[in-house]
Amino acid sequence: MSKAVLITGASSGIGEATARRLAGDGHRVMLGARRTDRLERLVRDIGELGGTAAFRRLDVTDAADVRAFVAAARAEFGRVDVLVNNAGVMPLSPLAALRTDEWDRMIDVNVRGVLHGLAAALPVMREQGSGHIVTIASVGAHEVSPTAAVYCATKFAVRAISEGLRQESDGTLRVSVVSPGVTESELAESIGDPEARRAMQAYRSVALPASAIADAVAYAVSQPPEVDVNEVVVRPAASAQ
Ligand code: NDP
């Protein structure tokens, strides 16, 4: 069945790969991010391949903007079947570096952004009597490492929020958390701290293609309504972390 799927952070990396994969599977995708030139190109690519896609500029830190994104998807496709909370940032640094603006940004995008998505999508899904929230967490939602304390805290948080949502669900809402290990994307480009940047270069020498994470999302989305895939962790086979 073709679903209406909303993807935040669809302008690069995992979000873009997920858009391509789900559109290829016949779903209609609404793409959000701040870089609209990228989204425009992606919508065109998907259309040329016979898929259905639309986009809207989206800043997930702005609750009203997220509500407008969900409303735009509903206007375009008539429904909101799946929300993929993918937008995220990862400016790593040791706590002692006190890069407090970056801590705030990670909390605003990675946690508040997900909450804004839930607040906007849940009323629509409740009204429809069905829905699916997929959140891209991280292996950092399962373990902490140096320079990643705040990033991991945001990912622990969204995993906790998702688990709470699952427990409160009345059976009409499905809740999935997909936790990638190191994956090719633009994520590490936001690291300003020199020590964290050096450590990340070595860590990222083995990375999954973003399509591997898109495949995991597609697996969760494609299950029959009574099957709720709650947690998927996907790491490179050659990576210990
Ligand atoms: P990218 O940097 O390639 O993609 C991040 C996406 O988030 C971009 O599309 C960016 O779009 C978007 N984004 C950032 N800030 C905002 C905002 N305020 N509002 C809307 N969109 C925003 O990295 P990934 O593809 O790797 O990241 C996707 C998710 O995967 C993140 O949640 C990340 O934490 C998670 N993850 C990634 C791993 C990896 O190794 N790559 C490992 C574990 C988890 P734009 O700038 O255009 O707004």
PDB file of C-alpha atoms and ligand atoms in Angstrom:
ATOM      1  CA  MET A   1       0.000   0.000   0.000  1.00  0.00           C
ATOM      2  CA  SER A   2       1.274   3.457  -0.887  1.00  0.00           C
ATOM      3  CA  LYS A   3       1.741   5.518   2.281  1.00  0.00           C
ATOM      4  CA  ALA A   4       2.162   9.243   2.850  1.00  0.00           C
ATOM      5  CA  VAL A   5       5.593   9.501   4.468  1.00  0.00           C
ATOM      6  CA  LEU A   6       7.090  12.679   5.949  1.00  0.00           C
ATOM      7  CA  ILE A   7      10.876  12.828   6.293  1.00  0.00           C
ATOM      8  CA  THR A   8      12.695  15.552   8.231  1.00  0.00           C
ATOM      9  CA  GLY A   9      16.297  16.299   7.301  1.00  0.00           C
ATOM     10  CA  ALA A  10      15.819  14.907   3.804  1.00  0.00           C
ATOM     11  CA  SER A  11      18.395  17.165   2.116  1.00  0.00           C
ATOM     12  CA  SER A  12      21.376  14.835   2.647  1.00  0.00           C
ATOM     13  CA  GLY A  13      22.669  11.557   4.060  1.00  0.00           C
ATOM     14  CA  ILE A  14      20.218   9.143   5.657  1.00  0.00           C
ATOM     15  CA  GLY A  15      17.150  11.335   5.085  1.00  0.00           C
ATOM     16  CA  GLU A  16      17.874  11.647   1.377  1.00  0.00           C
ATOM     17  CA  ALA A  17      18.558   7.914   1.033  1.00  0.00           C
ATOM     18  CA  THR A  18      15.325   7.141   2.901  1.00  0.00           C
ATOM     19  CA  ALA A  19      13.378   9.439   0.586  1.00  0.00           C
ATOM     20  CA  ARG A  20      14.799   7.702  -2.473  1.00  0.00           C
ATOM     21  CA  ARG A  21      14.170   4.220  -1.054  1.00  0.00           C
ATOM     22  CA  LEU A  22      10.601   4.823   0.141  1.00  0.00           C
ATOM     23  CA  ALA A  23       9.620   6.678  -3.049  1.00  0.00           C
ATOM     24  CA  GLY A  24      11.111   3.766  -4.996  1.00  0.00           C
ATOM     25  CA  ASP A  25       8.867   1.437  -2.972  1.00  0.00           C
ATOM     26  CA  GLY A  26       5.835   3.420  -4.187  1.00  0.00           C
ATOM     27  CA  HIS A  27       5.231   5.628  -1.150  1.00  0.00           C
ATOM     28  CA  ARG A  28       4.482   9.356  -1.509  1.00  0.00           C
ATOM     29  CA  VAL A  29       7.129  11.373   0.314  1.00  0.00           C
ATOM     30  CA  MET A  30       7.031  14.890   1.760  1.00  0.00           C
ATOM     31  CA  LEU A  31      10.562  16.144   2.318  1.00  0.00           C
ATOM     32  CA  GLY A  32      11.656  18.799   4.807  1.00  0.00           C
ATOM     33  CA  ALA A  33      14.958  20.533   5.589  1.00  0.00           C
ATOM     34  CA  ARG A  34      16.439  24.030   5.442  1.00  0.00           C
ATOM     35  CA  ARG A  35      18.422  23.612   2.189  1.00  0.00           C
ATOM     36  CA  THR A  36      15.552  23.795  -0.283  1.00  0.00           C
ATOM     37  CA  ASP A  37      17.821  23.731  -3.354  1.00  0.00           C
ATOM     38  CA  ARG A  38      18.791  20.181  -2.369  1.00  0.00           C
ATOM     39  CA  LEU A  39      15.164  19.202  -1.739  1.00  0.00           C
ATOM     40  CA  GLU A  40      14.055  20.641  -5.054  1.00  0.00           C
ATOM     41  CA  ARG A  41      16.666  18.576  -6.884  1.00  0.00           C
ATOM     42  CA  LEU A  42      15.711  15.432  -4.963  1.00  0.00           C
ATOM     43  CA  VAL A  43      12.001  15.877  -5.703  1.00  0.00           C
ATOM     44  CA  ARG A  44      12.887  16.264  -9.372  1.00  0.00           C
ATOM     45  CA  ASP A  45      15.064  13.105  -9.329  1.00  0.00           C
ATOM     46  CA  ILE A  46      12.309  11.093  -7.653  1.00  0.00           C
ATOM     47  CA  GLY A  47       9.740  12.388 -10.142  1.00  0.00           C
ATOM     48  CA  GLU A  48      11.968  11.440 -13.082  1.00  0.00           C
ATOM     49  CA  LEU A  49      12.097   7.902 -11.717  1.00  0.00           C
ATOM     50  CA  GLY A  50       8.291   7.762 -11.588  1.00  0.00           C
ATOM     51  CA  GLY A  51       7.917   8.466  -7.869  1.00  0.00           C
ATOM     52  CA  THR A  52       5.763  10.995  -6.023  1.00  0.00           C
ATOM     53  CA  ALA A  53       7.490  13.605  -3.876  1.00  0.00           C
ATOM     54  CA  ALA A  54       6.975  17.141  -2.621  1.00  0.00           C
ATOM     55  CA  PHE A  55       9.021  19.367  -0.338  1.00  0.00           C
ATOM     56  CA  ARG A  56       8.666  22.234   2.103  1.00  0.00           C
ATOM     57  CA  ARG A  57      11.337  24.273   3.853  1.00  0.00           C
ATOM     58  CA  LEU A  58      11.514  23.054   7.420  1.00  0.00           C
ATOM     59  CA  ASP A  59      13.362  24.042  10.567  1.00  0.00           C
ATOM     60  CA  VAL A  60      12.504  21.411  13.170  1.00  0.00           C
ATOM     61  CA  THR A  61      13.481  23.725  16.029  1.00  0.00           C
ATOM     62  CA  ASP A  62      10.394  25.825  15.246  1.00  0.00           C
ATOM     63  CA  ALA A  63       7.204  24.096  16.437  1.00  0.00           C
ATOM     64  CA  ALA A  64       4.945  26.207  14.192  1.00  0.00           C
ATOM     65  CA  ASP A  65       7.086  25.350  11.175  1.00  0.00           C
ATOM     66  CA  VAL A  66       6.790  21.626  11.951  1.00  0.00           C
ATOM     67  CA  ARG A  67       2.997  21.968  12.277  1.00  0.00           C
ATOM     68  CA  ALA A  68       2.923  23.706   8.884  1.00  0.00           C
ATOM     69  CA  PHE A  69       5.067  20.897   7.411  1.00  0.00           C
ATOM     70  CA  VAL A  70       2.614  18.253   8.606  1.00  0.00           C
ATOM     71  CA  ALA A  71      -0.333  20.332   7.364  1.00  0.00           C
ATOM     72  CA  ALA A  72       1.332  20.710   3.954  1.00  0.00           C
ATOM     73  CA  ALA A  73       1.793  16.943   3.696  1.00  0.00           C
ATOM     74  CA  ARG A  74      -1.831  16.368   4.612  1.00  0.00           C
ATOM     75  CA  ALA A  75      -2.963  18.918   2.039  1.00  0.00           C
ATOM     76  CA  GLU A  76      -0.768  17.308  -0.620  1.00  0.00           C
ATOM     77  CA  PHE A  77      -1.441  13.620   0.089  1.00  0.00           C
ATOM     78  CA  GLY A  78      -4.632  13.649   2.198  1.00  0.00           C
ATOM     79  CA  ARG A  79      -2.980  11.635   4.994  1.00  0.00           C
ATOM     80  CA  VAL A  80       0.028  11.380   7.278  1.00  0.00           C
ATOM     81  CA  ASP A  81       0.880   7.702   7.589  1.00  0.00           C
ATOM     82  CA  VAL A  82       4.531   7.808   8.629  1.00  0.00           C
ATOM     83  CA  LEU A  83       6.713  10.502  10.160  1.00  0.00           C
ATOM     84  CA  VAL A  84      10.450   9.830   9.942  1.00  0.00           C
ATOM     85  CA  ASN A  85      12.153  12.008  12.560  1.00  0.00           C
ATOM     86  CA  ASN A  86      15.578  12.072  10.972  1.00  0.00           C
ATOM     87  CA  ALA A  87      16.923  15.653  11.183  1.00  0.00           C
ATOM     88  CA  GLY A  88      19.933  15.788  13.494  1.00  0.00           C
ATOM     89  CA  VAL A  89      23.216  17.527  14.230  1.00  0.00           C
ATOM     90  CA  MET A  90      26.373  16.224  15.896  1.00  0.00           C
ATOM     91  CA  PRO A  91      28.910  18.942  16.811  1.00  0.00           C
ATOM     92  CA  LEU A  92      30.955  16.749  19.174  1.00  0.00           C
ATOM     93  CA  SER A  93      33.357  18.133  21.781  1.00  0.00           C
ATOM     94  CA  PRO A  94      34.626  17.315  25.280  1.00  0.00           C
ATOM     95  CA  LEU A  95      32.355  18.776  27.971  1.00  0.00           C
ATOM     96  CA  ALA A  96      35.298  20.762  29.360  1.00  0.00           C
ATOM     97  CA  ALA A  97      35.459  22.749  26.109  1.00  0.00           C
ATOM     98  CA  LEU A  98      32.164  24.359  27.219  1.00  0.00           C
ATOM     99  CA  ARG A  99      30.784  24.751  23.704  1.00  0.00           C
ATOM    100  CA  THR A 100      27.429  25.560  25.232  1.00  0.00           C
ATOM    101  CA  ASP A 101      25.879  26.959  22.049  1.00  0.00           C
ATOM    102  CA  GLU A 102      26.508  23.597  20.387  1.00  0.00           C
ATOM    103  CA  TRP A 103      24.955  21.747  23.358  1.00  0.00           C
ATOM    104  CA  ASP A 104      21.854  23.915  22.934  1.00  0.00           C
ATOM    105  CA  ARG A 105      21.738  23.278  19.194  1.00  0.00           C
ATOM    106  CA  MET A 106      21.889  19.501  19.661  1.00  0.00           C
ATOM    107  CA  ILE A 107      19.089  19.652  22.243  1.00  0.00           C
ATOM    108  CA  ASP A 108      17.012  21.947  20.025  1.00  0.00           C
ATOM    109  CA  VAL A 109      17.346  19.894  16.826  1.00  0.00           C
ATOM    110  CA  ASN A 110      17.756  16.324  18.098  1.00  0.00           C
ATOM    111  CA  VAL A 111      15.271  16.409  21.001  1.00  0.00           C
ATOM    112  CA  ARG A 112      12.930  19.379  20.625  1.00  0.00           C
ATOM    113  CA  GLY A 113      12.763  18.738  16.877  1.00  0.00           C
ATOM    114  CA  VAL A 114      11.477  15.210  17.516  1.00  0.00           C
ATOM    115  CA  LEU A 115       8.968  16.444  20.115  1.00  0.00           C
ATOM    116  CA  HIS A 116       7.716  19.066  17.675  1.00  0.00           C
ATOM    117  CA  GLY A 117       7.213  16.295  15.123  1.00  0.00           C
ATOM    118  CA  LEU A 118       5.213  14.205  17.604  1.00  0.00           C
ATOM    119  CA  ALA A 119       3.083  17.170  18.650  1.00  0.00           C
ATOM    120  CA  ALA A 120       2.252  17.954  15.032  1.00  0.00           C
ATOM    121  CA  ALA A 121       1.669  14.405  13.760  1.00  0.00           C
ATOM    122  CA  LEU A 122      -0.044  12.612  16.644  1.00  0.00           C
ATOM    123  CA  PRO A 123      -3.389  14.481  16.452  1.00  0.00           C
ATOM    124  CA  VAL A 124      -3.618  13.676  12.727  1.00  0.00           C
ATOM    125  CA  MET A 125      -2.704  10.022  13.289  1.00  0.00           C
ATOM    126  CA  ARG A 126      -5.224   9.761  16.157  1.00  0.00           C
ATOM    127  CA  GLU A 127      -7.936  11.167  13.896  1.00  0.00           C
ATOM    128  CA  GLN A 128      -6.999   8.712  11.116  1.00  0.00           C
ATOM    129  CA  GLY A 129      -6.905   5.800  13.561  1.00  0.00           C
ATOM    130  CA  SER A 130      -3.417   4.794  12.448  1.00  0.00           C
ATOM    131  CA  GLY A 131       0.097   6.116  12.143  1.00  0.00           C
ATOM    132  CA  HIS A 132       3.779   5.273  12.433  1.00  0.00           C
ATOM    133  CA  ILE A 133       6.528   7.331  14.064  1.00  0.00           C
ATOM    134  CA  VAL A 134      10.049   6.316  13.015  1.00  0.00           C
ATOM    135  CA  THR A 135      12.900   8.065  14.798  1.00  0.00           C
ATOM    136  CA  ILE A 136      16.525   7.879  13.705  1.00  0.00           C
ATOM    137  CA  ALA A 137      18.478   7.613  16.960  1.00  0.00           C
ATOM    138  CA  SER A 138      22.055   6.250  16.988  1.00  0.00           C
ATOM    139  CA  VAL A 139      24.304   3.653  18.542  1.00  0.00           C
ATOM    140  CA  GLY A 140      24.906   6.693  20.768  1.00  0.00           C
ATOM    141  CA  ALA A 141      21.399   6.050  22.148  1.00  0.00           C
ATOM    142  CA  HIS A 142      22.791   2.822  23.615  1.00  0.00           C
ATOM    143  CA  GLU A 143      26.295   3.787  24.784  1.00  0.00           C
ATOM    144  CA  VAL A 144      28.298   6.921  25.637  1.00  0.00           C
ATOM    145  CA  SER A 145      31.773   7.828  24.407  1.00  0.00           C
ATOM    146  CA  PRO A 146      34.168  10.721  25.069  1.00  0.00           C
ATOM    147  CA  THR A 147      33.305  13.973  23.206  1.00  0.00           C
ATOM    148  CA  ALA A 148      29.795  12.618  22.588  1.00  0.00           C
ATOM    149  CA  ALA A 149      28.159  13.116  26.011  1.00  0.00           C
ATOM    150  CA  VAL A 150      25.576  15.695  24.942  1.00  0.00           C
ATOM    151  CA  TYR A 151      24.960  14.081  21.544  1.00  0.00           C
ATOM    152  CA  CYS A 152      24.416  10.699  23.219  1.00  0.00           C
ATOM    153  CA  ALA A 153      22.161  12.358  25.803  1.00  0.00           C
ATOM    154  CA  THR A 154      19.945  13.656  22.999  1.00  0.00           C
ATOM    155  CA  LYS A 155      19.805  10.223  21.419  1.00  0.00           C
ATOM    156  CA  PHE A 156      19.114   8.473  24.772  1.00  0.00           C
ATOM    157  CA  ALA A 157      16.333  11.045  25.184  1.00  0.00           C
ATOM    158  CA  VAL A 158      14.601  10.355  21.886  1.00  0.00           C
ATOM    159  CA  ARG A 159      14.868   6.620  22.475  1.00  0.00           C
ATOM    160  CA  ALA A 160      13.218   7.102  25.886  1.00  0.00           C
ATOM    161  CA  ILE A 161      10.511   9.308  24.374  1.00  0.00           C
ATOM    162  CA  SER A 162       9.835   6.706  21.674  1.00  0.00           C
ATOM    163  CA  GLU A 163       9.605   3.886  24.209  1.00  0.00           C
ATOM    164  CA  GLY A 164       7.175   5.930  26.312  1.00  0.00           C
ATOM    165  CA  LEU A 165       5.107   6.669  23.243  1.00  0.00           C
ATOM    166  CA  ARG A 166       5.016   2.982  22.369  1.00  0.00           C
ATOM    167  CA  GLN A 167       3.849   2.034  25.856  1.00  0.00           C
ATOM    168  CA  GLU A 168       1.113   4.692  25.782  1.00  0.00           C
ATOM    169  CA  SER A 169      -0.094   3.656  22.323  1.00  0.00           C
ATOM    170  CA  ASP A 170      -3.534   2.063  22.066  1.00  0.00           C
ATOM    171  CA  GLY A 171      -2.482  -0.266  19.265  1.00  0.00           C
ATOM    172  CA  THR A 172      -3.214   2.112  16.408  1.00  0.00           C
ATOM    173  CA  LEU A 173       0.198   3.805  16.509  1.00  0.00           C
ATOM    174  CA  ARG A 174       3.435   2.053  15.591  1.00  0.00           C
ATOM    175  CA  VAL A 175       6.723   3.347  17.015  1.00  0.00           C
ATOM    176  CA  SER A 176      10.131   2.459  15.605  1.00  0.00           C
ATOM    177  CA  VAL A 177      13.628   3.542  16.559  1.00  0.00           C
ATOM    178  CA  VAL A 178      16.359   2.949  14.006  1.00  0.00           C
ATOM    179  CA  SER A 179      19.850   3.353  15.464  1.00  0.00           C
ATOM    180  CA  PRO A 180      22.664   3.647  12.931  1.00  0.00           C
ATOM    181  CA  GLY A 181      26.310   3.059  13.583  1.00  0.00           C
ATOM    182  CA  VAL A 182      28.758   5.098  11.563  1.00  0.00           C
ATOM    183  CA  THR A 183      27.188   5.947   8.207  1.00  0.00           C
ATOM    184  CA  GLU A 184      28.342   8.009   5.226  1.00  0.00           C
ATOM    185  CA  SER A 185      26.748  11.467   5.401  1.00  0.00           C
ATOM    186  CA  GLU A 186      27.536  15.111   6.091  1.00  0.00           C
ATOM    187  CA  LEU A 187      26.974  14.731   9.843  1.00  0.00           C
ATOM    188  CA  ALA A 188      30.603  15.038  10.972  1.00  0.00           C
ATOM    189  CA  GLU A 189      31.043  18.302   9.084  1.00  0.00           C
ATOM    190  CA  SER A 190      29.374  20.155  11.955  1.00  0.00           C
ATOM    191  CA  ILE A 191      32.207  19.260  14.364  1.00  0.00           C
ATOM    192  CA  GLY A 192      34.125  22.428  15.224  1.00  0.00           C
ATOM    193  CA  ASP A 193      36.221  21.109  18.115  1.00  0.00           C
ATOM    194  CA  PRO A 194      39.657  20.039  16.740  1.00  0.00           C
ATOM    195  CA  GLU A 195      40.135  17.090  19.145  1.00  0.00           C
ATOM    196  CA  ALA A 196      36.690  15.665  18.402  1.00  0.00           C
ATOM    197  CA  ARG A 197      37.183  16.212  14.671  1.00  0.00           C
ATOM    198  CA  ARG A 198      40.460  14.200  14.713  1.00  0.00           C
ATOM    199  CA  ALA A 199      38.881  11.353  16.681  1.00  0.00           C
ATOM    200  CA  MET A 200      35.899  11.278  14.330  1.00  0.00           C
ATOM    201  CA  GLN A 201      38.087  11.025  11.205  1.00  0.00           C
ATOM    202  CA  ALA A 202      39.549   7.734  12.477  1.00  0.00           C
ATOM    203  CA  TYR A 203      36.141   6.494  13.675  1.00  0.00           C
ATOM    204  CA  ARG A 204      34.519   7.203  10.321  1.00  0.00           C
ATOM    205  CA  SER A 205      37.114   5.292   8.271  1.00  0.00           C
ATOM    206  CA  VAL A 206      34.627   2.380   8.156  1.00  0.00           C
ATOM    207  CA  ALA A 207      31.126   3.557   7.332  1.00  0.00           C
ATOM    208  CA  LEU A 208      27.858   2.140   6.019  1.00  0.00           C
ATOM    209  CA  PRO A 209      26.255   3.619   2.928  1.00  0.00           C
ATOM    210  CA  ALA A 210      23.205   5.698   3.908  1.00  0.00           C
ATOM    211  CA  SER A 211      21.073   3.278   1.870  1.00  0.00           C
ATOM    212  CA  ALA A 212      21.697   0.614   4.557  1.00  0.00           C
ATOM    213  CA  ILE A 213      19.787   2.735   7.066  1.00  0.00           C
ATOM    214  CA  ALA A 214      17.102   3.528   4.505  1.00  0.00           C
ATOM    215  CA  ASP A 215      16.654  -0.248   4.066  1.00  0.00           C
ATOM    216  CA  ALA A 216      16.050  -0.606   7.819  1.00  0.00           C
ATOM    217  CA  VAL A 217      13.425   2.167   7.740  1.00  0.00           C
ATOM    218  CA  ALA A 218      11.780   0.522   4.728  1.00  0.00           C
ATOM    219  CA  TYR A 219      11.667  -2.794   6.610  1.00  0.00           C
ATOM    220  CA  ALA A 220       9.839  -1.202   9.569  1.00  0.00           C
ATOM    221  CA  VAL A 221       7.444   0.718   7.310  1.00  0.00           C
ATOM    222  CA  SER A 222       6.599  -2.329   5.177  1.00  0.00           C
ATOM    223  CA  GLN A 223       5.358  -4.543   8.026  1.00  0.00           C
ATOM    224  CA  PRO A 224       1.645  -5.355   8.246  1.00  0.00           C
ATOM    225  CA  PRO A 225      -0.367  -3.074  10.597  1.00  0.00           C
ATOM    226  CA  GLU A 226      -0.303  -5.538  13.500  1.00  0.00           C
ATOM    227  CA  VAL A 227       3.513  -5.788  13.449  1.00  0.00           C
ATOM    228  CA  ASP A 228       5.437  -3.040  15.233  1.00  0.00           C
ATOM    229  CA  VAL A 229       9.212  -3.112  14.718  1.00  0.00           C
ATOM    230  CA  ASN A 230      10.405  -1.174  17.753  1.00  0.00           C
ATOM    231  CA  GLU A 231      14.203  -1.197  17.653  1.00  0.00           C
ATOM    232  CA  VAL A 232      16.725  -1.753  14.903  1.00  0.00           C
ATOM    233  CA  VAL A 233      20.477  -1.220  15.362  1.00  0.00           C
ATOM    234  CA  VAL A 234      22.572  -1.243  12.170  1.00  0.00           C
ATOM    235  CA  ARG A 235      26.370  -1.147  12.381  1.00  0.00           C
ATOM    236  CA  PRO A 236      29.128  -1.723   9.838  1.00  0.00           C
ATOM    237  CA  ALA A 237      30.195  -5.344  10.202  1.00  0.00           C
ATOM    238  CA  ALA A 238      33.793  -4.175  10.639  1.00  0.00           C
ATOM    239  CA  SER A 239      33.023  -1.716  13.447  1.00  0.00           C
ATOM    240  CA  ALA A 240      33.200  -2.581  17.149  1.00  0.00           C
ATOM    241  CA  GLN A 241      31.200   0.499  18.178  1.00  0.00           C
TER     242      GLN A 241
HETATM  243  P1  NDP B   1      23.499  14.749   7.490  1.00  0.00           P
HETATM  244  O1  NDP B   1      24.235  15.877   8.109  1.00  0.00           O
HETATM  245  O2  NDP B   1      23.897  14.296   6.133  1.00  0.00           O
HETATM  246  O3  NDP B   1      21.932  15.040   7.500  1.00  0.00           O
HETATM  247  C1  NDP B   1      21.310  15.744   8.544  1.00  0.00           C
HETATM  248  C2  NDP B   1      20.000  16.311   8.025  1.00  0.00           C
HETATM  249  O4  NDP B   1      19.372  17.044   9.097  1.00  0.00           O
HETATM  250  C3  NDP B   1      20.199  17.281   6.879  1.00  0.00           C
HETATM  251  O5  NDP B   1      19.242  16.997   5.889  1.00  0.00           O
HETATM  252  C4  NDP B   1      19.915  18.651   7.493  1.00  0.00           C
HETATM  253  O6  NDP B   1      19.298  19.489   6.524  1.00  0.00           O
HETATM  254  C5  NDP B   1      18.930  18.269   8.563  1.00  0.00           C
HETATM  255  N1  NDP B   1      18.816  19.286   9.617  1.00  0.00           N
HETATM  256  C6  NDP B   1      19.764  19.745  10.454  1.00  0.00           C
HETATM  257  N2  NDP B   1      19.265  20.723  11.233  1.00  0.00           N
HETATM  258  C7  NDP B   1      17.969  20.875  10.875  1.00  0.00           C
HETATM  259  C8  NDP B   1      16.916  21.716  11.301  1.00  0.00           C
HETATM  260  N3  NDP B   1      17.089  22.631  12.275  1.00  0.00           N
HETATM  261  N4  NDP B   1      15.700  21.595  10.710  1.00  0.00           N
HETATM  262  C9  NDP B   1      15.507  20.697   9.723  1.00  0.00           C
HETATM  263  N5  NDP B   1      16.459  19.869   9.274  1.00  0.00           N
HETATM  264  C10 NDP B   1      17.675  19.956   9.847  1.00  0.00           C
HETATM  265  O7  NDP B   1      23.641  13.555   8.541  1.00  0.00           O
HETATM  266  P2  NDP B   1      22.958  12.088   8.649  1.00  0.00           P
HETATM  267  O8  NDP B   1      22.221  11.747   7.433  1.00  0.00           O
HETATM  268  O9  NDP B   1      24.006  11.193   9.132  1.00  0.00           O
HETATM  269  O10 NDP B   1      21.953  12.343   9.873  1.00  0.00           O
HETATM  270  C11 NDP B   1      20.618  11.882   9.900  1.00  0.00           C
HETATM  271  C12 NDP B   1      20.304  11.338  11.288  1.00  0.00           C
HETATM  272  O11 NDP B   1      21.057  10.158  11.509  1.00  0.00           O
HETATM  273  C13 NDP B   1      20.642  12.297  12.432  1.00  0.00           C
HETATM  274  O12 NDP B   1      19.583  12.278  13.384  1.00  0.00           O
HETATM  275  C14 NDP B   1      21.902  11.674  13.023  1.00  0.00           C
HETATM  276  O13 NDP B   1      22.057  12.005  14.383  1.00  0.00           O
HETATM  277  C15 NDP B   1      21.619  10.196  12.796  1.00  0.00           C
HETATM  278  N6  NDP B   1      22.797   9.326  12.846  1.00  0.00           N
HETATM  279  C16 NDP B   1      23.779   9.406  11.890  1.00  0.00           C
HETATM  280  C17 NDP B   1      24.895   8.598  11.976  1.00  0.00           C
HETATM  281  C18 NDP B   1      26.017   8.685  10.978  1.00  0.00           C
HETATM  282  O14 NDP B   1      27.080   8.093  11.216  1.00  0.00           O
HETATM  283  N7  NDP B   1      25.839   9.370   9.856  1.00  0.00           N
HETATM  284  C19 NDP B   1      25.044   7.614  13.047  1.00  0.00           C
HETATM  285  C20 NDP B   1      23.964   7.624  13.996  1.00  0.00           C
HETATM  286  C21 NDP B   1      22.894   8.447  13.873  1.00  0.00           C
HETATM  287  P3  NDP B   1      19.496  21.069   6.371  1.00  0.00           P
HETATM  288  O15 NDP B   1      20.876  21.407   6.837  1.00  0.00           O
HETATM  289  O16 NDP B   1      19.268  21.286   4.909  1.00  0.00           O
HETATM  290  O17 NDP B   1      18.402  21.663   7.227  1.00  0.00           O
END
